[in-house]
Amino acid sequence: EAQVTQNPRYLITVTGKKLTVTCSQNMNHEYMSWYRQDPGLGLRQIYYSMNVEVTDKGDVPEGYKVSRKEKRNFPLILESPSPNQTSLYFCASARQGAGYEQYFGPGTRLTVT
Amino acid sequence: QKEVEQNSGPLSVPEGAIASLNCTYSDRVSQSFFWYRQYSGKSPELIMSIYSNGDKEDGRFTAQLNKASQYVSLLIRDSQPSDSATYLCAVNYRNDYKLSFGAGTTVTVRA
């Protein structure tokens, strides 16, 4: 089954404790992206990657890091999480030339206390 | 500032009626337009994409694009309770992969 997977799906952590949210896709998509969704603010892009070893900032990159060492994986790293990073996070992927249609993972609900 | 605006909800329609959702965007060079459906607590699901002026129909869904007026709409015919969700309009601005999303319109279909 073609899909984007994320882990963990739910995470409660404390301020300052480094964490990684994994994202993997099995569709051989070149493009991957991370979004956060907050009430009243909608979906906002954090980082994106056009291909392996190619990443760039989105609209709200502060406090986040990413890496793209393999085509299928695009982890999101929070080096020192803060309460304002409490949010619902989505990973998405798209195939190059496919009309830029993005497909989303199931989401990770992160709470930072 | 590139913006995507959707008509504010919530939108309540009776079962079997047509739900009409509107979206306007601010950049004339926008190329690709998408409608996503998002159930509460779930991820956005792509339901329609449209790239050229006119109508595109897929089952009970019809997307309409008017680039001159910078709007895109989604019609849901014969609305069902399962259509109750938030609908997100997304616009691709630079003919690349970056999408800008509207805030969404919540639709409730009452039986």
mmCIF file of C-alpha atoms in Angstrom:
data_model
loop_
_atom_site.group_PDB
_atom_site.id
_atom_site.type_symbol
_atom_site.label_atom_id
_atom_site.label_comp_id
_atom_site.label_asym_id
_atom_site.label_seq_id
_atom_site.Cartn_x
_atom_site.Cartn_y
_atom_site.Cartn_z
ATOM 1 C CA GLU A 1 0.000 0.000 0.000
ATOM 2 C CA ALA A 2 1.318 3.416 -1.011
ATOM 3 C CA GLN A 3 1.621 5.523 2.096
ATOM 4 C CA VAL A 4 3.436 8.060 4.199
ATOM 5 C CA THR A 5 4.107 6.922 7.751
ATOM 6 C CA GLN A 6 5.060 8.921 10.813
ATOM 7 C CA ASN A 7 6.281 7.904 14.222
ATOM 8 C CA PRO A 8 5.417 8.430 16.938
ATOM 9 C CA ARG A 9 1.782 9.344 16.469
ATOM 10 C CA TYR A 10 1.542 10.922 19.906
ATOM 11 C CA LEU A 11 4.301 12.328 22.053
ATOM 12 C CA ILE A 12 4.363 14.192 25.339
ATOM 13 C CA THR A 13 7.737 15.539 26.330
ATOM 14 C CA VAL A 14 9.358 18.205 28.467
ATOM 15 C CA THR A 15 11.035 21.428 27.514
ATOM 16 C CA GLY A 16 14.569 20.992 26.264
ATOM 17 C CA LYS A 17 14.553 17.232 25.697
ATOM 18 C CA LYS A 18 15.670 16.517 22.150
ATOM 19 C CA LEU A 19 13.277 14.505 20.037
ATOM 20 C CA THR A 20 12.957 13.172 16.518
ATOM 21 C CA VAL A 21 9.781 12.515 14.574
ATOM 22 C CA THR A 22 10.339 10.095 11.729
ATOM 23 C CA CYS A 23 8.668 10.213 8.336
ATOM 24 C CA SER A 24 8.910 7.565 5.662
ATOM 25 C CA GLN A 25 7.261 7.110 2.277
ATOM 26 C CA ASN A 26 7.211 4.054 0.024
ATOM 27 C CA MET A 27 6.210 5.793 -3.213
ATOM 28 C CA ASN A 28 9.702 6.778 -4.362
ATOM 29 C CA HIS A 29 8.696 10.439 -4.192
ATOM 30 C CA GLU A 30 11.383 13.039 -4.680
ATOM 31 C CA TYR A 31 9.690 15.757 -2.651
ATOM 32 C CA MET A 32 8.991 15.620 1.079
ATOM 33 C CA SER A 33 7.829 18.285 3.475
ATOM 34 C CA TRP A 34 6.922 18.949 7.081
ATOM 35 C CA TYR A 35 3.962 21.042 8.216
ATOM 36 C CA ARG A 36 2.539 22.046 11.520
ATOM 37 C CA GLN A 37 -1.119 22.730 12.082
ATOM 38 C CA ASP A 38 -2.396 24.975 14.826
ATOM 39 C CA PRO A 39 -5.946 26.174 15.543
ATOM 40 C CA GLY A 40 -6.628 29.434 13.757
ATOM 41 C CA LEU A 41 -3.293 29.360 11.897
ATOM 42 C CA GLY A 42 -3.883 26.520 9.489
ATOM 43 C CA LEU A 43 -1.141 24.453 7.910
ATOM 44 C CA ARG A 44 2.272 26.034 7.799
ATOM 45 C CA GLN A 45 5.334 24.599 6.151
ATOM 46 C CA ILE A 46 8.392 24.006 8.324
ATOM 47 C CA TYR A 47 10.958 22.501 5.963
ATOM 48 C CA TYR A 48 10.959 20.743 2.650
ATOM 49 C CA SER A 49 13.277 18.613 0.563
ATOM 50 C CA MET A 50 13.406 18.395 -3.203
ATOM 51 C CA ASN A 51 15.572 15.273 -3.127
ATOM 52 C CA VAL A 52 18.320 13.510 -1.180
ATOM 53 C CA GLU A 53 20.658 15.966 0.510
ATOM 54 C CA VAL A 54 18.572 18.936 -0.714
ATOM 55 C CA THR A 55 16.567 20.700 1.972
ATOM 56 C CA ASP A 56 15.246 24.218 2.427
ATOM 57 C CA LYS A 57 13.330 26.286 4.929
ATOM 58 C CA GLY A 58 9.632 26.752 4.768
ATOM 59 C CA ASP A 59 7.633 29.467 6.481
ATOM 60 C CA VAL A 60 8.286 28.536 10.125
ATOM 61 C CA PRO A 61 11.679 26.775 10.385
ATOM 62 C CA GLU A 62 12.856 28.231 13.715
ATOM 63 C CA GLY A 63 13.535 25.552 16.309
ATOM 64 C CA TYR A 64 13.520 22.663 13.839
ATOM 65 C CA LYS A 65 16.097 20.700 11.875
ATOM 66 C CA VAL A 66 15.729 18.144 9.119
ATOM 67 C CA SER A 67 17.922 15.816 7.115
ATOM 68 C CA ARG A 68 17.394 13.808 3.939
ATOM 69 C CA LYS A 69 20.019 11.088 3.700
ATOM 70 C CA GLU A 70 17.747 8.604 2.004
ATOM 71 C CA LYS A 71 14.998 9.220 -0.494
ATOM 72 C CA ARG A 72 12.321 7.524 1.575
ATOM 73 C CA ASN A 73 13.049 9.160 4.958
ATOM 74 C CA PHE A 74 12.750 12.746 6.149
ATOM 75 C CA PRO A 75 13.038 13.047 9.942
ATOM 76 C CA LEU A 76 12.098 16.194 11.834
ATOM 77 C CA ILE A 77 14.379 17.044 14.744
ATOM 78 C CA LEU A 78 13.576 19.326 17.659
ATOM 79 C CA GLU A 79 16.898 19.937 19.397
ATOM 80 C CA SER A 80 15.426 21.800 22.369
ATOM 81 C CA PRO A 81 11.628 21.687 22.259
ATOM 82 C CA SER A 82 9.623 24.496 23.795
ATOM 83 C CA PRO A 83 5.927 24.718 24.686
ATOM 84 C CA ASN A 84 5.223 26.853 21.596
ATOM 85 C CA GLN A 85 6.112 23.822 19.498
ATOM 86 C CA THR A 86 3.112 21.962 20.846
ATOM 87 C CA SER A 87 1.218 21.226 17.671
ATOM 88 C CA LEU A 88 -0.034 18.662 15.192
ATOM 89 C CA TYR A 89 2.702 17.786 12.710
ATOM 90 C CA PHE A 90 2.244 16.356 9.247
ATOM 91 C CA CYS A 91 4.747 14.958 6.815
ATOM 92 C CA ALA A 92 3.877 14.989 3.107
ATOM 93 C CA SER A 93 5.435 13.717 -0.093
ATOM 94 C CA ALA A 94 4.966 14.278 -3.812
ATOM 95 C CA ARG A 95 6.269 12.810 -7.027
ATOM 96 C CA GLN A 96 8.159 15.118 -9.330
ATOM 97 C CA GLY A 97 6.066 16.090 -12.319
ATOM 98 C CA ALA A 98 2.831 14.713 -10.880
ATOM 99 C CA GLY A 99 1.110 18.072 -10.744
ATOM 100 C CA TYR A 100 2.666 18.748 -7.384
ATOM 101 C CA GLU A 101 0.008 16.696 -5.628
ATOM 102 C CA GLN A 102 1.089 16.166 -2.058
ATOM 103 C CA TYR A 103 0.062 13.208 0.067
ATOM 104 C CA PHE A 104 0.056 13.471 3.819
ATOM 105 C CA GLY A 105 1.058 11.142 6.607
ATOM 106 C CA PRO A 106 -1.289 10.436 9.543
ATOM 107 C CA GLY A 107 0.123 13.146 11.775
ATOM 108 C CA THR A 108 2.033 13.375 15.046
ATOM 109 C CA ARG A 109 0.472 15.166 17.977
ATOM 110 C CA LEU A 110 3.244 16.685 20.053
ATOM 111 C CA THR A 111 2.813 18.207 23.482
ATOM 112 C CA VAL A 112 5.748 19.988 25.112
ATOM 113 C CA THR A 113 5.295 20.791 28.806
ATOM 114 C CA GLN B 1 2.558 38.066 1.143
ATOM 115 C CA LYS B 2 0.920 35.262 -0.738
ATOM 116 C CA GLU B 3 -2.532 34.522 0.679
ATOM 117 C CA VAL B 4 -5.211 31.972 0.243
ATOM 118 C CA GLU B 5 -8.562 32.860 1.712
ATOM 119 C CA GLN B 6 -11.593 30.694 2.137
ATOM 120 C CA ASN B 7 -15.141 31.616 3.000
ATOM 121 C CA SER B 8 -15.563 31.493 6.703
ATOM 122 C CA GLY B 9 -17.627 28.692 8.115
ATOM 123 C CA PRO B 10 -19.011 26.725 9.489
ATOM 124 C CA LEU B 11 -21.242 25.772 6.611
ATOM 125 C CA SER B 12 -24.274 23.706 7.465
ATOM 126 C CA VAL B 13 -26.234 22.005 4.708
ATOM 127 C CA PRO B 14 -29.054 19.462 4.750
ATOM 128 C CA GLU B 15 -28.390 15.977 3.492
ATOM 129 C CA GLY B 16 -28.830 15.799 -0.263
ATOM 130 C CA ALA B 17 -28.157 19.500 -0.830
ATOM 131 C CA ILE B 18 -25.230 21.145 -2.617
ATOM 132 C CA ALA B 19 -22.402 22.504 -0.498
ATOM 133 C CA SER B 20 -20.517 25.354 -2.125
ATOM 134 C CA LEU B 21 -17.032 26.284 -0.965
ATOM 135 C CA ASN B 22 -15.042 29.237 -2.230
ATOM 136 C CA CYS B 23 -11.377 30.132 -2.217
ATOM 137 C CA THR B 24 -9.556 33.203 -3.467
ATOM 138 C CA TYR B 25 -5.842 33.632 -3.919
ATOM 139 C CA SER B 26 -3.617 36.633 -4.266
ATOM 140 C CA ASP B 27 -1.017 35.714 -6.857
ATOM 141 C CA ARG B 28 -1.861 35.733 -10.555
ATOM 142 C CA VAL B 29 0.968 33.358 -11.426
ATOM 143 C CA SER B 30 -0.485 30.527 -9.398
ATOM 144 C CA GLN B 31 -0.536 27.357 -11.426
ATOM 145 C CA SER B 32 -2.048 24.473 -9.485
ATOM 146 C CA PHE B 33 -5.005 24.333 -7.159
ATOM 147 C CA PHE B 34 -6.083 21.634 -4.777
ATOM 148 C CA TRP B 35 -8.884 20.771 -2.414
ATOM 149 C CA TYR B 36 -8.135 18.642 0.613
ATOM 150 C CA ARG B 37 -10.653 17.133 3.001
ATOM 151 C CA GLN B 38 -9.679 16.810 6.633
ATOM 152 C CA TYR B 39 -11.691 14.963 9.222
ATOM 153 C CA SER B 40 -11.226 16.048 12.806
ATOM 154 C CA GLY B 41 -7.898 14.805 14.143
ATOM 155 C CA LYS B 42 -6.941 13.227 10.826
ATOM 156 C CA SER B 43 -4.571 14.184 8.041
ATOM 157 C CA PRO B 44 -5.568 16.161 4.940
ATOM 158 C CA GLU B 45 -6.726 13.959 2.080
ATOM 159 C CA LEU B 46 -6.428 15.165 -1.503
ATOM 160 C CA ILE B 47 -9.835 15.067 -3.171
ATOM 161 C CA MET B 48 -9.475 17.358 -6.186
ATOM 162 C CA SER B 49 -6.776 19.040 -8.202
ATOM 163 C CA ILE B 50 -7.357 21.513 -11.018
ATOM 164 C CA TYR B 51 -4.874 23.251 -13.270
ATOM 165 C CA SER B 52 -6.817 25.021 -16.034
ATOM 166 C CA ASN B 53 -9.829 27.306 -16.176
ATOM 167 C CA GLY B 54 -13.214 25.678 -16.143
ATOM 168 C CA ASP B 55 -14.856 22.828 -14.332
ATOM 169 C CA LYS B 56 -13.516 19.464 -13.298
ATOM 170 C CA GLU B 57 -15.865 16.805 -12.039
ATOM 171 C CA ASP B 58 -15.078 13.731 -9.996
ATOM 172 C CA GLY B 59 -18.068 11.868 -8.678
ATOM 173 C CA ARG B 60 -20.080 14.194 -6.462
ATOM 174 C CA PHE B 61 -17.308 16.776 -6.414
ATOM 175 C CA THR B 62 -16.846 19.587 -8.935
ATOM 176 C CA ALA B 63 -13.957 22.021 -8.821
ATOM 177 C CA GLN B 64 -14.223 25.299 -10.696
ATOM 178 C CA LEU B 65 -11.280 27.524 -11.532
ATOM 179 C CA ASN B 66 -11.315 31.104 -12.770
ATOM 180 C CA LYS B 67 -7.797 32.447 -12.999
ATOM 181 C CA ALA B 68 -8.865 35.891 -14.228
ATOM 182 C CA SER B 69 -10.922 36.379 -11.074
ATOM 183 C CA GLN B 70 -8.427 34.455 -8.938
ATOM 184 C CA TYR B 71 -10.863 32.084 -7.365
ATOM 185 C CA VAL B 72 -11.387 28.379 -7.144
ATOM 186 C CA SER B 73 -14.487 26.695 -5.794
ATOM 187 C CA LEU B 74 -15.625 23.259 -4.777
ATOM 188 C CA LEU B 75 -19.172 21.988 -5.107
ATOM 189 C CA ILE B 76 -20.307 18.905 -3.255
ATOM 190 C CA ARG B 77 -23.503 17.548 -4.743
ATOM 191 C CA ASP B 78 -25.914 15.277 -2.912
ATOM 192 C CA SER B 79 -24.133 16.013 0.358
ATOM 193 C CA GLN B 80 -23.870 13.116 2.776
ATOM 194 C CA PRO B 81 -23.172 13.092 6.519
ATOM 195 C CA SER B 82 -19.785 11.533 5.670
ATOM 196 C CA ASP B 83 -18.908 14.788 3.877
ATOM 197 C CA SER B 84 -18.869 16.568 7.232
ATOM 198 C CA ALA B 85 -15.253 17.721 7.496
ATOM 199 C CA THR B 86 -12.990 20.706 7.067
ATOM 200 C CA TYR B 87 -12.098 21.484 3.462
ATOM 201 C CA LEU B 88 -8.736 23.080 2.762
ATOM 202 C CA CYS B 89 -7.924 25.016 -0.362
ATOM 203 C CA ALA B 90 -4.272 24.881 -1.412
ATOM 204 C CA VAL B 91 -2.486 26.849 -4.087
ATOM 205 C CA ASN B 92 0.836 26.217 -5.733
ATOM 206 C CA TYR B 93 2.434 29.580 -6.352
ATOM 207 C CA ARG B 94 5.727 29.194 -8.095
ATOM 208 C CA ASN B 95 5.063 26.174 -10.249
ATOM 209 C CA ASP B 96 7.040 24.104 -7.815
ATOM 210 C CA TYR B 97 6.095 22.020 -4.839
ATOM 211 C CA LYS B 98 5.384 24.731 -2.280
ATOM 212 C CA LEU B 99 1.764 24.874 -1.284
ATOM 213 C CA SER B 100 0.008 27.650 0.545
ATOM 214 C CA PHE B 101 -3.110 26.624 2.414
ATOM 215 C CA GLY B 102 -6.244 28.460 3.353
ATOM 216 C CA ALA B 103 -7.554 28.269 6.886
ATOM 217 C CA GLY B 104 -10.265 25.821 5.852
ATOM 218 C CA THR B 105 -14.047 25.770 5.825
ATOM 219 C CA THR B 106 -15.849 23.364 8.106
ATOM 220 C CA VAL B 107 -18.862 21.695 6.545
ATOM 221 C CA THR B 108 -21.571 19.979 8.538
ATOM 222 C CA VAL B 109 -24.145 17.905 6.699
ATOM 223 C CA ARG B 110 -27.228 17.438 8.815
ATOM 224 C CA ALA B 111 -29.381 14.393 8.324
#
